[in-house]
PDB file of C-alpha atoms in Angstrom:
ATOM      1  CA  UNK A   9      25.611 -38.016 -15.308  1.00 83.00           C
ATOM      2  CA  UNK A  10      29.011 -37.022 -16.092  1.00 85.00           C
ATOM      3  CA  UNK A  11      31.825 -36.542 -13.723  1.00 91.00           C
ATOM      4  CA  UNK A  12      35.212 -35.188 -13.567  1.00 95.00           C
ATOM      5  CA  UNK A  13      38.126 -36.306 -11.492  1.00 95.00           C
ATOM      6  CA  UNK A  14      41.448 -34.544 -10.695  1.00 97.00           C
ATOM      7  CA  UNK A  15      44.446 -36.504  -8.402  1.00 95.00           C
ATOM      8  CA  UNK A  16      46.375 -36.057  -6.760  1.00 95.00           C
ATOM      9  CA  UNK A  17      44.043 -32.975  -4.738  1.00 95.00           C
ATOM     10  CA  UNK A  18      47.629 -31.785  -3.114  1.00 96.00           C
ATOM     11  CA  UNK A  19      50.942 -32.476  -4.346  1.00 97.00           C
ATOM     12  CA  UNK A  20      54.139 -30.936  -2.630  1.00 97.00           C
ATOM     13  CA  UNK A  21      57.475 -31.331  -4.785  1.00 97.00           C
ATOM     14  CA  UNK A  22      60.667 -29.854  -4.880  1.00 97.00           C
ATOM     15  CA  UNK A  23      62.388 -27.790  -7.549  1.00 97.00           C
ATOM     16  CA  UNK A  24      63.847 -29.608 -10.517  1.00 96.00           C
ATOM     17  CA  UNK A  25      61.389 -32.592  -9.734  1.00 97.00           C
ATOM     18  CA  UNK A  26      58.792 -33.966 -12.510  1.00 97.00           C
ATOM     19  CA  UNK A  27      55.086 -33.436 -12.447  1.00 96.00           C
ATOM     20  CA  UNK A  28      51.733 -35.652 -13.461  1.00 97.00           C
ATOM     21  CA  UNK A  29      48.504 -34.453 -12.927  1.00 97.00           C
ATOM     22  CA  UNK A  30      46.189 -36.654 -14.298  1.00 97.00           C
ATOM     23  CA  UNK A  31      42.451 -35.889 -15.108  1.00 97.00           C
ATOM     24  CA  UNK A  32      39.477 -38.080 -16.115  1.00 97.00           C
ATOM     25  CA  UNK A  33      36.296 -37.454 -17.516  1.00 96.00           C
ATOM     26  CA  UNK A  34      33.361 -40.373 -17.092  1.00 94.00           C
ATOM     27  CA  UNK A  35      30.213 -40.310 -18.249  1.00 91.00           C
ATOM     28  CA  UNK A  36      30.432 -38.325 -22.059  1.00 88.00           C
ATOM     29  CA  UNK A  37      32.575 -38.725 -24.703  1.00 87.00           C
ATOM     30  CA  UNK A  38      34.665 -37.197 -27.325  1.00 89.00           C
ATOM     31  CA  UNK A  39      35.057 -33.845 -24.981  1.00 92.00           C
ATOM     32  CA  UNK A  40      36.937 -30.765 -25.099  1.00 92.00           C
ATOM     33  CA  UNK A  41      39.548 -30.452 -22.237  1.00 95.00           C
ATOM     34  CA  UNK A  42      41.639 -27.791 -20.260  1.00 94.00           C
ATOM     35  CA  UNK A  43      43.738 -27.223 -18.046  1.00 95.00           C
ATOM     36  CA  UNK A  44      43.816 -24.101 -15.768  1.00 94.00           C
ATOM     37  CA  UNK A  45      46.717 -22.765 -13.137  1.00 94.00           C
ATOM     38  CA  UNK A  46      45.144 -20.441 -10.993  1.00 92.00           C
ATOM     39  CA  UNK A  47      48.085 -18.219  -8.786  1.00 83.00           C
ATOM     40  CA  UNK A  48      47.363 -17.970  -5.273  1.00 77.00           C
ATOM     41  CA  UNK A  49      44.777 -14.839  -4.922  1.00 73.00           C
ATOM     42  CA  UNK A  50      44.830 -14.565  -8.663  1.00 76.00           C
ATOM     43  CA  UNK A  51      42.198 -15.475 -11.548  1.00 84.00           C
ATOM     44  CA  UNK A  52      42.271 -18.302 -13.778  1.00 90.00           C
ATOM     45  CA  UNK A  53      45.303 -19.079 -16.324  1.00 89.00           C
ATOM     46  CA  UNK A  54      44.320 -21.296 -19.508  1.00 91.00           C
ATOM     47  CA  UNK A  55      47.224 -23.446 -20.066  1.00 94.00           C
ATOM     48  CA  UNK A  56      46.589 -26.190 -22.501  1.00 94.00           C
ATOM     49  CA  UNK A  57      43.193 -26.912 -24.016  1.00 91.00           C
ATOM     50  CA  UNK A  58      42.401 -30.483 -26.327  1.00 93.00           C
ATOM     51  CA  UNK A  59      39.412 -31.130 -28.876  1.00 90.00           C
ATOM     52  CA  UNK A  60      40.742 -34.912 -29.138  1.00 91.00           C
ATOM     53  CA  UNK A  61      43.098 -37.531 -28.759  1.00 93.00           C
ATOM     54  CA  UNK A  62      46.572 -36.556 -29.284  1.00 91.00           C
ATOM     55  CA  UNK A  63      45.202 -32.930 -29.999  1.00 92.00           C
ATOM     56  CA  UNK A  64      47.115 -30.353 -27.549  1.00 92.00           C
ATOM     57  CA  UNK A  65      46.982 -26.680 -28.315  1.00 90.00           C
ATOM     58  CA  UNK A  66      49.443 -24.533 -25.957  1.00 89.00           C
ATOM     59  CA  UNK A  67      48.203 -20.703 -24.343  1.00 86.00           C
ATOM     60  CA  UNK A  68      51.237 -19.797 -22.627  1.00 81.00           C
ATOM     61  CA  UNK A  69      55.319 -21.352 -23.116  1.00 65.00           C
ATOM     62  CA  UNK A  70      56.347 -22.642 -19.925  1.00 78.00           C
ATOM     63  CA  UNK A  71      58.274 -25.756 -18.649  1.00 89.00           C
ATOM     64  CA  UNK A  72      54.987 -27.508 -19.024  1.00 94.00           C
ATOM     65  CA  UNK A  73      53.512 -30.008 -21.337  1.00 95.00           C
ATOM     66  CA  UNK A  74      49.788 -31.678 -21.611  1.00 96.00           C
ATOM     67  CA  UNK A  75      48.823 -35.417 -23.769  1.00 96.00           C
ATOM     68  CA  UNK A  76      45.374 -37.023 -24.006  1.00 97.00           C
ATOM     69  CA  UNK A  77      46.261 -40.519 -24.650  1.00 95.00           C
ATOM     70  CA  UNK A  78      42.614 -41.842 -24.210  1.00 95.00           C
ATOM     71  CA  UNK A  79      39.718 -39.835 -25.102  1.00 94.00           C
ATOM     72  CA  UNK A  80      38.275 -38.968 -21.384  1.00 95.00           C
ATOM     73  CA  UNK A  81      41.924 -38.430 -20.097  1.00 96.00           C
ATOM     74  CA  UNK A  82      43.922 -35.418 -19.843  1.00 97.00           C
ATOM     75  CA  UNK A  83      47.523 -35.594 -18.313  1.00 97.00           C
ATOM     76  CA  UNK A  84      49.878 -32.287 -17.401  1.00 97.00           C
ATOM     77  CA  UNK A  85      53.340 -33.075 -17.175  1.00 96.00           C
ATOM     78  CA  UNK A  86      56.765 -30.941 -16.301  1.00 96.00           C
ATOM     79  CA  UNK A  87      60.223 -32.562 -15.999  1.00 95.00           C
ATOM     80  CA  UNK A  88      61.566 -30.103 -14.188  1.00 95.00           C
ATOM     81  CA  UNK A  89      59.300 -28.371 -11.793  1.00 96.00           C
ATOM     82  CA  UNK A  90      60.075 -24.237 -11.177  1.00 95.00           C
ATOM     83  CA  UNK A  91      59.265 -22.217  -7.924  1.00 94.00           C
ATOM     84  CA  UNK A  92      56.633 -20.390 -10.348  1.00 92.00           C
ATOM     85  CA  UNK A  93      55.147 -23.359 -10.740  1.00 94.00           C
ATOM     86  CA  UNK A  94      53.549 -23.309  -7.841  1.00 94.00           C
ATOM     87  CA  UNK A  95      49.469 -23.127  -7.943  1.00 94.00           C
ATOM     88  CA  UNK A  96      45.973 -24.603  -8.124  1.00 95.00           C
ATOM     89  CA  UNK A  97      45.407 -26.807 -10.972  1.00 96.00           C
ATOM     90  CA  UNK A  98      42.012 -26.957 -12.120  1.00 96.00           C
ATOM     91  CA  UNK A  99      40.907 -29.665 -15.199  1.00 97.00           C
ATOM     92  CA  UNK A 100      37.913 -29.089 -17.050  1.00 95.00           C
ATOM     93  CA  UNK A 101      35.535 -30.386 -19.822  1.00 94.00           C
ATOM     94  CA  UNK A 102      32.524 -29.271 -22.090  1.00 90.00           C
ATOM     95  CA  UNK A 103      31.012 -31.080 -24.840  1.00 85.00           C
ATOM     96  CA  UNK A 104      30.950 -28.416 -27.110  1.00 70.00           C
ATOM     97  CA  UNK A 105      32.320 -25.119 -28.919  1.00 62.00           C
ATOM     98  CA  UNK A 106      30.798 -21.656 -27.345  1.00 58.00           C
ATOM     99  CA  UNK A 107      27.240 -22.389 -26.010  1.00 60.00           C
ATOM    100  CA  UNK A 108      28.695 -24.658 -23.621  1.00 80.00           C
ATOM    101  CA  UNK A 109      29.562 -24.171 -19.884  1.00 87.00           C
ATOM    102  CA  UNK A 110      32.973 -25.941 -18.760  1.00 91.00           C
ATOM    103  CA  UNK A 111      32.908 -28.145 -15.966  1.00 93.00           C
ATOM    104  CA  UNK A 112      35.615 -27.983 -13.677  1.00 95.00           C
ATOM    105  CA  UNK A 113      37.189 -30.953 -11.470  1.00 96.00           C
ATOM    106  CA  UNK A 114      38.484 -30.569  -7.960  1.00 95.00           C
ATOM    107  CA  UNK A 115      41.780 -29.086  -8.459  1.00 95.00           C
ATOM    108  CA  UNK A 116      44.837 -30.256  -7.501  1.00 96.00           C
ATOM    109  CA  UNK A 117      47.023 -28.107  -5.274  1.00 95.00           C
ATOM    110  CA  UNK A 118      50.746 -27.526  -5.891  1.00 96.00           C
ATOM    111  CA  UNK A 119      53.515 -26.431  -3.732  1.00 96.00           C
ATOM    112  CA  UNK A 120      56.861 -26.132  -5.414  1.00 96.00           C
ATOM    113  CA  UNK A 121      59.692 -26.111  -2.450  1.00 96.00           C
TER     114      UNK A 121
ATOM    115  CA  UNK B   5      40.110  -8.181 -28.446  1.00 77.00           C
ATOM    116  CA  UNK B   6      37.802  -9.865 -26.032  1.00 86.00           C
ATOM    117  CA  UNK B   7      38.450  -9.279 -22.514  1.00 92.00           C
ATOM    118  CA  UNK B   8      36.549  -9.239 -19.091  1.00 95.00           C
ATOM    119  CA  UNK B   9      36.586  -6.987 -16.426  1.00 96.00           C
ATOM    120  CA  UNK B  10      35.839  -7.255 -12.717  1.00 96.00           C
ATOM    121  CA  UNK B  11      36.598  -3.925 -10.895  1.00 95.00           C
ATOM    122  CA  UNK B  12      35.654  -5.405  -7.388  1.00 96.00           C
ATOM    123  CA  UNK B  13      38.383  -7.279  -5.897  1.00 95.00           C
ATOM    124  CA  UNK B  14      36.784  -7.567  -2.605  1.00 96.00           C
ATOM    125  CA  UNK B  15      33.410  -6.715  -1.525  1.00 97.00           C
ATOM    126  CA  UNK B  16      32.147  -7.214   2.254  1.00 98.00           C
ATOM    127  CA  UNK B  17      28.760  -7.172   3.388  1.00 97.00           C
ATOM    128  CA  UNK B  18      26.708  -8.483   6.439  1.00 97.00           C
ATOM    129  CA  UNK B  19      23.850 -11.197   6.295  1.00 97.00           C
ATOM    130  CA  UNK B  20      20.861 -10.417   4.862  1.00 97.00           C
ATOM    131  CA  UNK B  21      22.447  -7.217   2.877  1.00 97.00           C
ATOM    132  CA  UNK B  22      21.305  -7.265  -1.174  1.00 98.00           C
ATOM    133  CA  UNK B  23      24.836  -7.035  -3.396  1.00 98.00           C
ATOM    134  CA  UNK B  24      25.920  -6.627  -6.700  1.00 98.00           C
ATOM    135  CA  UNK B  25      28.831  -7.948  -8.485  1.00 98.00           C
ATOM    136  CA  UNK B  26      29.892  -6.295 -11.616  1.00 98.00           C
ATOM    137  CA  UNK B  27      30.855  -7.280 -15.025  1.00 98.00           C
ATOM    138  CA  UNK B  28      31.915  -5.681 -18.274  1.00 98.00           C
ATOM    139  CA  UNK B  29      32.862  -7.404 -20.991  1.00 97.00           C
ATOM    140  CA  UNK B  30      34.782  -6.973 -24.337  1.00 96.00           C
ATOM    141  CA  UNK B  31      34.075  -8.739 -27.640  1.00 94.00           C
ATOM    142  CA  UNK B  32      34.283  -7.926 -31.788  1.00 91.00           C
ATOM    143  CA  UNK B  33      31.709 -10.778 -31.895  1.00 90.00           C
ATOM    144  CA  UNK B  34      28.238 -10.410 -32.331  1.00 89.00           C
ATOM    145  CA  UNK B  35      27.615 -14.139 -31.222  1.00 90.00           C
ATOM    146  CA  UNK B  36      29.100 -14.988 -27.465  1.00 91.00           C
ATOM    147  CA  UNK B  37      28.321 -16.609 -24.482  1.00 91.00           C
ATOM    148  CA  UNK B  38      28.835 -14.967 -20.674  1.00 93.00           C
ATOM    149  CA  UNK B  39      28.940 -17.410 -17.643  1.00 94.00           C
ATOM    150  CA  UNK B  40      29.290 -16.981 -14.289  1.00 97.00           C
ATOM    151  CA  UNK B  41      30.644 -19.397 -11.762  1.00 97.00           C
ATOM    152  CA  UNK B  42      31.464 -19.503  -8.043  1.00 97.00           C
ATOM    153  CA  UNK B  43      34.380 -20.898  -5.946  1.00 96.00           C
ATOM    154  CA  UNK B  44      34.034 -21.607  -2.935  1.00 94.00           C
ATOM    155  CA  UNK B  45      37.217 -22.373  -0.070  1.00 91.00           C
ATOM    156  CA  UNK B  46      37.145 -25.682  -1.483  1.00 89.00           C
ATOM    157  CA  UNK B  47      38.298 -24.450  -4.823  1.00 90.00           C
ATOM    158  CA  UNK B  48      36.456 -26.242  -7.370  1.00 91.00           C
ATOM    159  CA  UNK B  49      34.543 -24.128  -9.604  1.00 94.00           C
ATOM    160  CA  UNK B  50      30.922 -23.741  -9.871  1.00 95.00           C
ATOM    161  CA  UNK B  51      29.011 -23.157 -13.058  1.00 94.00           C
ATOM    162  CA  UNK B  52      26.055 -20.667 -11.812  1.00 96.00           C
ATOM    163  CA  UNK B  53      24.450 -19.412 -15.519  1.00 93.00           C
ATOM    164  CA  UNK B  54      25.153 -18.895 -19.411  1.00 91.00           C
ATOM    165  CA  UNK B  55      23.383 -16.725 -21.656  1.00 91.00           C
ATOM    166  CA  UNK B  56      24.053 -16.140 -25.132  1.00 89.00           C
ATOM    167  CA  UNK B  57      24.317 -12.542 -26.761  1.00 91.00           C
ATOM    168  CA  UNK B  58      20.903 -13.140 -28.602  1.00 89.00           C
ATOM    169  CA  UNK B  59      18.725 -13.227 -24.914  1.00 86.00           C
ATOM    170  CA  UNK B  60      18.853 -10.628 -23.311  1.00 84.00           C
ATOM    171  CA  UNK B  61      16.307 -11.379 -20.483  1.00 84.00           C
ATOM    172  CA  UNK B  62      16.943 -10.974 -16.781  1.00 86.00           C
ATOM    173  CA  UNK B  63      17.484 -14.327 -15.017  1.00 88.00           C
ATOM    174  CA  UNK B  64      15.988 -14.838 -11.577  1.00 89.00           C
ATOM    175  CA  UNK B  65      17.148 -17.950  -9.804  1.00 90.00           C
ATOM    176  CA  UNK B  66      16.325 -18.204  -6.018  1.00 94.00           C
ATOM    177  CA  UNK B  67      18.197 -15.621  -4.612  1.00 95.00           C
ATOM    178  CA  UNK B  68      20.378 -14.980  -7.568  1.00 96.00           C
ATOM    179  CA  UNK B  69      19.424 -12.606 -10.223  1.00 95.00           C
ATOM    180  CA  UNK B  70      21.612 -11.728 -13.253  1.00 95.00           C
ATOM    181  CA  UNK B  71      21.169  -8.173 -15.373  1.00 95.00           C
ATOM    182  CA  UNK B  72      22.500  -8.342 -19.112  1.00 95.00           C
ATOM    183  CA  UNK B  73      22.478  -5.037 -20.760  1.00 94.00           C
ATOM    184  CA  UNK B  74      23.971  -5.037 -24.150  1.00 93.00           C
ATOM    185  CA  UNK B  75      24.186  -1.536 -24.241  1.00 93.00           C
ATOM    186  CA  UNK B  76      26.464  -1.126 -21.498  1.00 95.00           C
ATOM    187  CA  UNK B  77      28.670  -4.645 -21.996  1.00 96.00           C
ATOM    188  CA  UNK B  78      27.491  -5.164 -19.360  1.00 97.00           C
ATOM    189  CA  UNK B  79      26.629  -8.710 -17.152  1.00 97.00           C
ATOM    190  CA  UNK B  80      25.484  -7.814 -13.215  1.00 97.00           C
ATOM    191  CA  UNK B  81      25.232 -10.749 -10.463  1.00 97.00           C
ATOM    192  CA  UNK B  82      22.863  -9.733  -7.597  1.00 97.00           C
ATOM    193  CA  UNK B  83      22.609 -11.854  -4.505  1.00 97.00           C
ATOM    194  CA  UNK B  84      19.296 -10.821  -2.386  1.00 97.00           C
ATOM    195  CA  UNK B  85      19.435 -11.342   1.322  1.00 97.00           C
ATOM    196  CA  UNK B  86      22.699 -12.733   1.314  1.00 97.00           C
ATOM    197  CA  UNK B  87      23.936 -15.617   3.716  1.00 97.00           C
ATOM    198  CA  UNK B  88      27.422 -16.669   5.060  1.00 97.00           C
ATOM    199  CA  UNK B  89      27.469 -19.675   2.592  1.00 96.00           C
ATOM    200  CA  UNK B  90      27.222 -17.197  -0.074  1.00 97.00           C
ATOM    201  CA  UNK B  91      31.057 -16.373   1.016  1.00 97.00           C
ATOM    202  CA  UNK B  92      33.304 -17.424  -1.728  1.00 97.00           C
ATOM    203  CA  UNK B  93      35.252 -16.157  -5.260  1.00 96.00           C
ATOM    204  CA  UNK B  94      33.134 -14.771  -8.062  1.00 97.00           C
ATOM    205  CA  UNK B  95      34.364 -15.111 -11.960  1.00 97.00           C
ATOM    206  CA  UNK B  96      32.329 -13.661 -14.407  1.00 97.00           C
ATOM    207  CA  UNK B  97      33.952 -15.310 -18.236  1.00 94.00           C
ATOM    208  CA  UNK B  98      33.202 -14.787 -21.930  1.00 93.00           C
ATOM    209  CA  UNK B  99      33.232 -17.134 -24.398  1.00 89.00           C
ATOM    210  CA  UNK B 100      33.487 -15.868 -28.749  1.00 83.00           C
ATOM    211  CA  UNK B 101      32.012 -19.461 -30.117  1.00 68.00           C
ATOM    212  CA  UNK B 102      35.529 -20.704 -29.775  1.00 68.00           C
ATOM    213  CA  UNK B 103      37.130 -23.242 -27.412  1.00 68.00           C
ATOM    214  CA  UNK B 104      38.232 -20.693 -24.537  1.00 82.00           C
ATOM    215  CA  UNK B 105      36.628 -19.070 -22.125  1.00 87.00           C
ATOM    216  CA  UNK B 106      37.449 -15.873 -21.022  1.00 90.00           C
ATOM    217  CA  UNK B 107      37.936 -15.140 -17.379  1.00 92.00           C
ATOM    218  CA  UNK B 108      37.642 -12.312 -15.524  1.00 94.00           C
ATOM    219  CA  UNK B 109      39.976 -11.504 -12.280  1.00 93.00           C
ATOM    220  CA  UNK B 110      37.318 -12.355  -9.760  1.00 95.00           C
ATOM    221  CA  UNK B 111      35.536 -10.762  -6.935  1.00 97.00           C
ATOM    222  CA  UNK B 112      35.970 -11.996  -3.358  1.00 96.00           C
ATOM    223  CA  UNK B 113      32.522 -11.596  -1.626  1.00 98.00           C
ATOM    224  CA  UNK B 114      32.852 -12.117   2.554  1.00 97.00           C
ATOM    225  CA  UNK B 115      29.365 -12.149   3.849  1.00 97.00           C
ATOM    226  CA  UNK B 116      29.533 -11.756   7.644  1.00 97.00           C
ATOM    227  CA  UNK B 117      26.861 -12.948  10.340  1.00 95.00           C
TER     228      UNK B 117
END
């Protein structure tokens, strides 16, 4: 069965500091992947979204950035983190265009101070 | 454009009441998908059902029920006799055979003993 992984679950940095989330897929391959901020009490912000290695597409400009250097693994970066930045981070895959259901990892909770 | 809507931020009912979560959707497409998922307080997101634009048949699950109607745009979540661990964040999402879904804002459901 496949399973997703987020770390860290709860990061607390301050301003101007990088970020790495890191996310891992196991048990498929070749999967579409994305990356969600969700705002505290808000819905859910598509940020970067990846068909394949090396493939990034970008939904919003921000101070952020996303790679896939390895097929099942999806990284979101910042160098310098912003008080906005603040948020639930939620990773997700699905194995296909449309007719597919994403599956989402544990999130990874992020206090900018 | 395609777009979601959930009307009901916050809906609050006791144990063992029947509710209803709304949502309408938006699309040019004649093709889609509509999901629904669940958070909990832990935050990780919980696929609940699909259906595709072509089936229109009520979905009974448990104590879950789901009403398409085409006619309206329409995709209705019912939860019959509903219990405390039913207490969590609703997102109904739409999905235009691309690589996105769709998300709606949400509906916070407290279910009270």
């Amino acid at each position: 069965s496949q399973t997703i992984h987020q770390w860290p679950a709860t990061l607390v940095q301050p301003v101007g500091s990088p970020l790495s989330l890191e996310c891992t897929v196991e048990g498929t391959s070749n999967p579409n992947l994305y990356w969600y901020r969700q705002a505290a009490g808000r819905g859910l912000q598509l940020l970067f979204y990846s068909v394949g290695i090396g493939q990034i597409s970008s939904e919003v400009p921000q101070n952020l950035s996303a790679s896939r250097p390895q097929d099942r693994q999806f990284i979101l970066s910042s160098k310098k983190l912003l008080l906005s930045d603040s948020g639930f981070y939620l990773c997700a895959w699905t194995a296909g265009y449309g007719d597919y259901e994403q599956y989402f990892g544990p999130g990874t909770r992020l206090t900018v101070t | 454009a395609q777009k979601v809507t959930q009307a009901q931020t916050e809906i609050s009912v006791v144990e063992k009441e029947d509710v209803t979560l709304d949502c309408v959707y938006e699309t040019r497409d004649t093709t889609y998908y509509l999901f629904w998922y669940k958070q909990p307080p832990s935050g990780e997101l919980v696929f609940l059902i699909r259906r595709n634009s072509f089936d229109e048949q009520n979905e009974i699950s448990g104590r879950y029920s789901w009403n398409f109607q085409k006619s309206t745009s329409s995709f209705n979540f019912t939860i019959t006799a509903s219990q405390v661990v039913d207490s969590a964040v609703y997102f109904c999402a739409l999905s235009e055979s691309t690589d996105k879904l769709i998300f709606g804002t949400g509906t916070r459901l407290q279910v009270f003993p």
